[in-house]
mmCIF file of C-alpha atoms in Angstrom:
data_model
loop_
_atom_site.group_PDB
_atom_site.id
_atom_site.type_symbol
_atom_site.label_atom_id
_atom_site.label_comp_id
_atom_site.label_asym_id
_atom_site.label_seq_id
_atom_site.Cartn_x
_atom_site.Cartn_y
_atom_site.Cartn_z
ATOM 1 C CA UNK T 1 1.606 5.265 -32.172
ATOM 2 C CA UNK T 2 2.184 7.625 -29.312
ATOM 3 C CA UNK T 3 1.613 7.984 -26.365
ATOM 4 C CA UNK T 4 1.707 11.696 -24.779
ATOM 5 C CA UNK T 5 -0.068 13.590 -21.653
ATOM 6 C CA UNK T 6 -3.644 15.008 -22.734
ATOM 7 C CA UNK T 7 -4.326 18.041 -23.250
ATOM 8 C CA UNK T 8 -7.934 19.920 -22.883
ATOM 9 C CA UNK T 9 -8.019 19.934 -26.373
ATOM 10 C CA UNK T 10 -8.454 15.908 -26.173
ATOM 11 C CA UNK T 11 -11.026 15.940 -23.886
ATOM 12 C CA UNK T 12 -14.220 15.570 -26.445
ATOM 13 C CA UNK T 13 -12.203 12.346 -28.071
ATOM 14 C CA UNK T 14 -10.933 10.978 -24.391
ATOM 15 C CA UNK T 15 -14.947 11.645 -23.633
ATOM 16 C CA UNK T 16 -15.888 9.938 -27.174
ATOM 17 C CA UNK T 17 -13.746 6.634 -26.313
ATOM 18 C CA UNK T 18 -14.614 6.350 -22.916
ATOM 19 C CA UNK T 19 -18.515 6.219 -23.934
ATOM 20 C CA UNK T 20 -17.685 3.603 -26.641
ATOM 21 C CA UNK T 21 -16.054 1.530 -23.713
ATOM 22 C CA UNK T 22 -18.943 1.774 -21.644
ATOM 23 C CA UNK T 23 -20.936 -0.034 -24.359
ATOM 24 C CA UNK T 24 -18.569 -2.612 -24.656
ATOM 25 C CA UNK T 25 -18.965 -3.014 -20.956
ATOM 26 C CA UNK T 26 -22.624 -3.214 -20.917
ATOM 27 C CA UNK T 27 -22.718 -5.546 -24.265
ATOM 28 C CA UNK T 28 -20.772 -7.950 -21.659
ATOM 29 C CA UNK T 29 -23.279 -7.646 -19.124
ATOM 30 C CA UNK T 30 -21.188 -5.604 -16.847
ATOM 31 C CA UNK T 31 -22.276 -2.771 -14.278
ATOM 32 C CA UNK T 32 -18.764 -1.295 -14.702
ATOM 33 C CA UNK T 33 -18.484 2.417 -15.686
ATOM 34 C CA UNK T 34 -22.209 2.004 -15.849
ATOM 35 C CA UNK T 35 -23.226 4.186 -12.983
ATOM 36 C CA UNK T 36 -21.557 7.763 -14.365
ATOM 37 C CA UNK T 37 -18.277 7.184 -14.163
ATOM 38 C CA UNK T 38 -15.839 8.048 -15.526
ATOM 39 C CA UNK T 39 -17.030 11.091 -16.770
ATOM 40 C CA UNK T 40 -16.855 14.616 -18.156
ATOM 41 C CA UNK T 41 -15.727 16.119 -15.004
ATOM 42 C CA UNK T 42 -12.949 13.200 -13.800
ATOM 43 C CA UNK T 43 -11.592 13.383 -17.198
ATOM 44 C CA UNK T 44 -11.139 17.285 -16.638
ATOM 45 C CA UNK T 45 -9.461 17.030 -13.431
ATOM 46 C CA UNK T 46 -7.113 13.896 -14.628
ATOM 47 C CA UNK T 47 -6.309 16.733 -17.686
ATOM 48 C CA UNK T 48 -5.681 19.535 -15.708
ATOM 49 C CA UNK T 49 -3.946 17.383 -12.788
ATOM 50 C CA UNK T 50 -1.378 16.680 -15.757
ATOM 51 C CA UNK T 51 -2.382 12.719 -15.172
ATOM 52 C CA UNK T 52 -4.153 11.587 -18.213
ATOM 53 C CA UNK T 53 -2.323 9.997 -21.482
ATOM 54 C CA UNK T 54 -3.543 9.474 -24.683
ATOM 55 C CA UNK T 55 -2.211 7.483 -27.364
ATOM 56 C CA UNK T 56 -2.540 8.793 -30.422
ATOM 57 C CA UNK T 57 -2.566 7.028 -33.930
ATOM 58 C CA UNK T 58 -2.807 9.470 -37.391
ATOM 59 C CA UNK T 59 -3.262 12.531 -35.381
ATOM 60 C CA UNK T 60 -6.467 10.767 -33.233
ATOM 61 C CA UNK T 61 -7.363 9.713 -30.025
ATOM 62 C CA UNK T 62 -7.249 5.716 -29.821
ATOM 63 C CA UNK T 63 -7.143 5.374 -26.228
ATOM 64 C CA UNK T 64 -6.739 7.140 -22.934
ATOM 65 C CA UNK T 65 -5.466 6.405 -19.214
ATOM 66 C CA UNK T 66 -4.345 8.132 -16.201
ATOM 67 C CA UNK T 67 -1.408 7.176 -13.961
ATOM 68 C CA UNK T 68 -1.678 8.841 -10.350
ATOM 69 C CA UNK T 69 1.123 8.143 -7.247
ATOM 70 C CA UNK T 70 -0.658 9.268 -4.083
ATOM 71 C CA UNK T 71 -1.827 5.889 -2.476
ATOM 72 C CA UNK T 72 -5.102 4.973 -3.816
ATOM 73 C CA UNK T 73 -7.814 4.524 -0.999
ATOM 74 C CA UNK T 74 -9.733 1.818 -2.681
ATOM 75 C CA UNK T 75 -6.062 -0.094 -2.335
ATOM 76 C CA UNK T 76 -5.950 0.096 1.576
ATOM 77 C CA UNK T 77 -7.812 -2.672 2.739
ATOM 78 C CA UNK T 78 -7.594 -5.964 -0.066
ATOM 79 C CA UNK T 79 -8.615 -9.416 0.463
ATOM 80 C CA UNK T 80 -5.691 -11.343 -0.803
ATOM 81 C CA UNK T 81 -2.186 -10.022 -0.594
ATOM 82 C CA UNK T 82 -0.432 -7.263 -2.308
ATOM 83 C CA UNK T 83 3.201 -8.450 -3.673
ATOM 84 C CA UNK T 84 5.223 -5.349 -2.840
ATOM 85 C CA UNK T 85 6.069 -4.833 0.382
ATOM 86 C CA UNK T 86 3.207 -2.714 3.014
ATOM 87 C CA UNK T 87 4.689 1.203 2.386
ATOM 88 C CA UNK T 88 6.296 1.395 -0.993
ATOM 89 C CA UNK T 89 5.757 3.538 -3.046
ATOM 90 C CA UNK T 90 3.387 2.640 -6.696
ATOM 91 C CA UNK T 91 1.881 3.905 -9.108
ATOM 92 C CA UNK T 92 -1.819 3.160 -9.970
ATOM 93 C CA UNK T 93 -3.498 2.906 -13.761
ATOM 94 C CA UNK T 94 -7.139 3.467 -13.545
ATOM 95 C CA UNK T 95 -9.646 4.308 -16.774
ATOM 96 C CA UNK T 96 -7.680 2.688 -19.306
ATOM 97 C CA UNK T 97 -10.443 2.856 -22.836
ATOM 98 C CA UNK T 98 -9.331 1.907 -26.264
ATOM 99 C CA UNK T 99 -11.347 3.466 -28.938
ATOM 100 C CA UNK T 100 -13.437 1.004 -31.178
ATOM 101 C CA UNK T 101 -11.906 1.438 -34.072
ATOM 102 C CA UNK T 102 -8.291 0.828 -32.497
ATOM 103 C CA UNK T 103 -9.625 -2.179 -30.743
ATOM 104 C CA UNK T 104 -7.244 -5.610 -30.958
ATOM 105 C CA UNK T 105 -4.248 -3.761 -31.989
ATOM 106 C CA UNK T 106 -2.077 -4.036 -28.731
ATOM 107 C CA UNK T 107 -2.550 -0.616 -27.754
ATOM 108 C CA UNK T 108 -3.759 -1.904 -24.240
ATOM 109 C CA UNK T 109 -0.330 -3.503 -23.645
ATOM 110 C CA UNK T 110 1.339 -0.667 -25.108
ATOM 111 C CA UNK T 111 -0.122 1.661 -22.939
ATOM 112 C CA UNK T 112 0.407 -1.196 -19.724
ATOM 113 C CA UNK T 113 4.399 -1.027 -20.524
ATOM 114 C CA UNK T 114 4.359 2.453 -21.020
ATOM 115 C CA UNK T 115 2.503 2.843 -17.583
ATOM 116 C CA UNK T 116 5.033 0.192 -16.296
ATOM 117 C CA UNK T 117 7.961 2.564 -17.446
ATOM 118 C CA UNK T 118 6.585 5.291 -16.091
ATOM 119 C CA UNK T 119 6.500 3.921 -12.672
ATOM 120 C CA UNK T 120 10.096 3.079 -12.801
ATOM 121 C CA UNK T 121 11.226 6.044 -13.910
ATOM 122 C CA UNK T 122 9.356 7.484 -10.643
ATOM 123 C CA UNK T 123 11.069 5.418 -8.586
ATOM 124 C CA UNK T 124 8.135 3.421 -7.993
ATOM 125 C CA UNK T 125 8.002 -0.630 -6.681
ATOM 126 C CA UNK T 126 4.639 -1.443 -8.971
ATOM 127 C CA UNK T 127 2.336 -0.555 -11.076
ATOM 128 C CA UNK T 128 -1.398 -1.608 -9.381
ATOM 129 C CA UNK T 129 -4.452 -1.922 -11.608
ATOM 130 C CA UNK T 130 -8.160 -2.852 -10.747
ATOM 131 C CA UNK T 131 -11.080 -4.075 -13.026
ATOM 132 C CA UNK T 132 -14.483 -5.718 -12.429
ATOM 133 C CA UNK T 133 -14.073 -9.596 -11.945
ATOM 134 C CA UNK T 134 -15.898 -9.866 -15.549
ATOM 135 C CA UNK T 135 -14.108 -7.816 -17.079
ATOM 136 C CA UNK T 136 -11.880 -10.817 -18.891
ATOM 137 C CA UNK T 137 -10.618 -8.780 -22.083
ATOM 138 C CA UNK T 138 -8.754 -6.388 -19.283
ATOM 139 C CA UNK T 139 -7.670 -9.349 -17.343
ATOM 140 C CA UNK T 140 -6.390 -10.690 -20.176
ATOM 141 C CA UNK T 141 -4.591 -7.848 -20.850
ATOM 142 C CA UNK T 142 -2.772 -7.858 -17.474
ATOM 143 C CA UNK T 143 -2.211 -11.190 -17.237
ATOM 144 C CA UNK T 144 -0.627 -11.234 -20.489
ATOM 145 C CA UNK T 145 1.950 -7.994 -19.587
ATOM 146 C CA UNK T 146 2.741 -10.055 -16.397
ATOM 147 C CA UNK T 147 0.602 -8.661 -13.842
ATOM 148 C CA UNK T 148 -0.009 -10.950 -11.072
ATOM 149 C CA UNK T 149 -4.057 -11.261 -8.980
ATOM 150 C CA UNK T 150 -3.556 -10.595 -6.014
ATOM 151 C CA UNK T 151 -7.375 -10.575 -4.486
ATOM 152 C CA UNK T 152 -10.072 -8.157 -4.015
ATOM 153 C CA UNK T 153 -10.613 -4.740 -3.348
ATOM 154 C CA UNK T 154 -14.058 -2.921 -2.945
ATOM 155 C CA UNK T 155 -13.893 0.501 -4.370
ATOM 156 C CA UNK T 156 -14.112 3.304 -1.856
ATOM 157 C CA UNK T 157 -16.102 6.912 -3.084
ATOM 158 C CA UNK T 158 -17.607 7.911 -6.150
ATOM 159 C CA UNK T 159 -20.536 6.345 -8.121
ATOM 160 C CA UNK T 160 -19.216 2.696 -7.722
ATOM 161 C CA UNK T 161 -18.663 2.993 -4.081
ATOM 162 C CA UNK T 162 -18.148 -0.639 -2.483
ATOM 163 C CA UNK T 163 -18.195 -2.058 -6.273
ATOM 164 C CA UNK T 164 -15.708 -5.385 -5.637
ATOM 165 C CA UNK T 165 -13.085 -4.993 -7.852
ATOM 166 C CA UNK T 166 -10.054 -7.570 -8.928
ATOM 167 C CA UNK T 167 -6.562 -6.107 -7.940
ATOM 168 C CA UNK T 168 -3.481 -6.627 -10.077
ATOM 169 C CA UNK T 169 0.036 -5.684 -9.504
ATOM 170 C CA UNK T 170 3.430 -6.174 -11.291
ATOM 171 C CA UNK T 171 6.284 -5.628 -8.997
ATOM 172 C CA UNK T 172 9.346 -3.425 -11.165
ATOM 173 C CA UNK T 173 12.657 -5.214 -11.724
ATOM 174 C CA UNK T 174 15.141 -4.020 -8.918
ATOM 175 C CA UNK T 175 17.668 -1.461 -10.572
ATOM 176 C CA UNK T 176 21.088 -2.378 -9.936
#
């Protein structure tokens, strides 16, 4: 397995996986990525914006994620309590899809440590992460690379405008 930025040339197979994760979504009876989004177009920008990642297993996309740094709007106003401290810096995950066929192989937490790296290496406090309160397989997932709830958020712009959303963060080890 690994993990690399995406190129254009990935963007049919980012496009094929992210489809195959909105069925999963809907087969749980979620409205998540259910209303156009992600699609075609945020894909492109996340590609040419030199944010997207794609792990890659025998030469094939198996999964897909982008990592961005400038504060995240939906991330402003959160009912609960974020654990870093109001003004650090983070990073953010968002559109993390794992390809059917690469499903229950770890390559969720691979790519959660690898974001979680990433972050550090930027200098970052945390790595914050949102899914829909039903999403439990991603929740799981978190919860399981030692990301802490830390309350809700309601998405702000785009398709799921004012979707409620459950907000995750793991705070970085302090260098020293």
């Amino acid at each position: 397995m690994e993990i690399q930025r995406g190129k254009p040339a990935h963007l049919a197979e980012i496009c094929q996986i992210t489809d195959q994760a909105k069925r999963r979504l809907q087969a749980l009876g979620l409205d998540q990525w259910q209303k156009g989004y992600p699609s075609r177009d945020v894909w492109e920008e996340d590609l040419v914006l030199g944010r997207a990642w794609v792990v890659i297993e025998g030469g094939i996309v198996a999964a897909a994620f982008t990592l961005t740094r400038e504060p995240e709007p939906s991330y402003q106003q959160i009912q609960g309590t974020w654990q870093s401290p109001e003004g650090s810096g983070y990073t953010s995950l968002h559109r993390l899809c794992v390809g059917d066929a690469w499903m229950g192989r770890g390559i969720a937490g691979a790519c959660l440590a690898f974001a979680l790296e990433q972050a550090a290496q930027a200098g970052d406090t945390s790595l914050r992460v949102d899914t829909h309160p039903g999403n439990r397989p991603m929740g799981r997932a978190l919860e399981k690379a030692g990301f802490c709830c830390c309350g809700q958020i309601a998405l702000v712009g785009g398709p799921e405008d004012g979707d409620l959303r459950i907000a995750y963060e793991k705070v970085l080890s302090s260098k020293g």
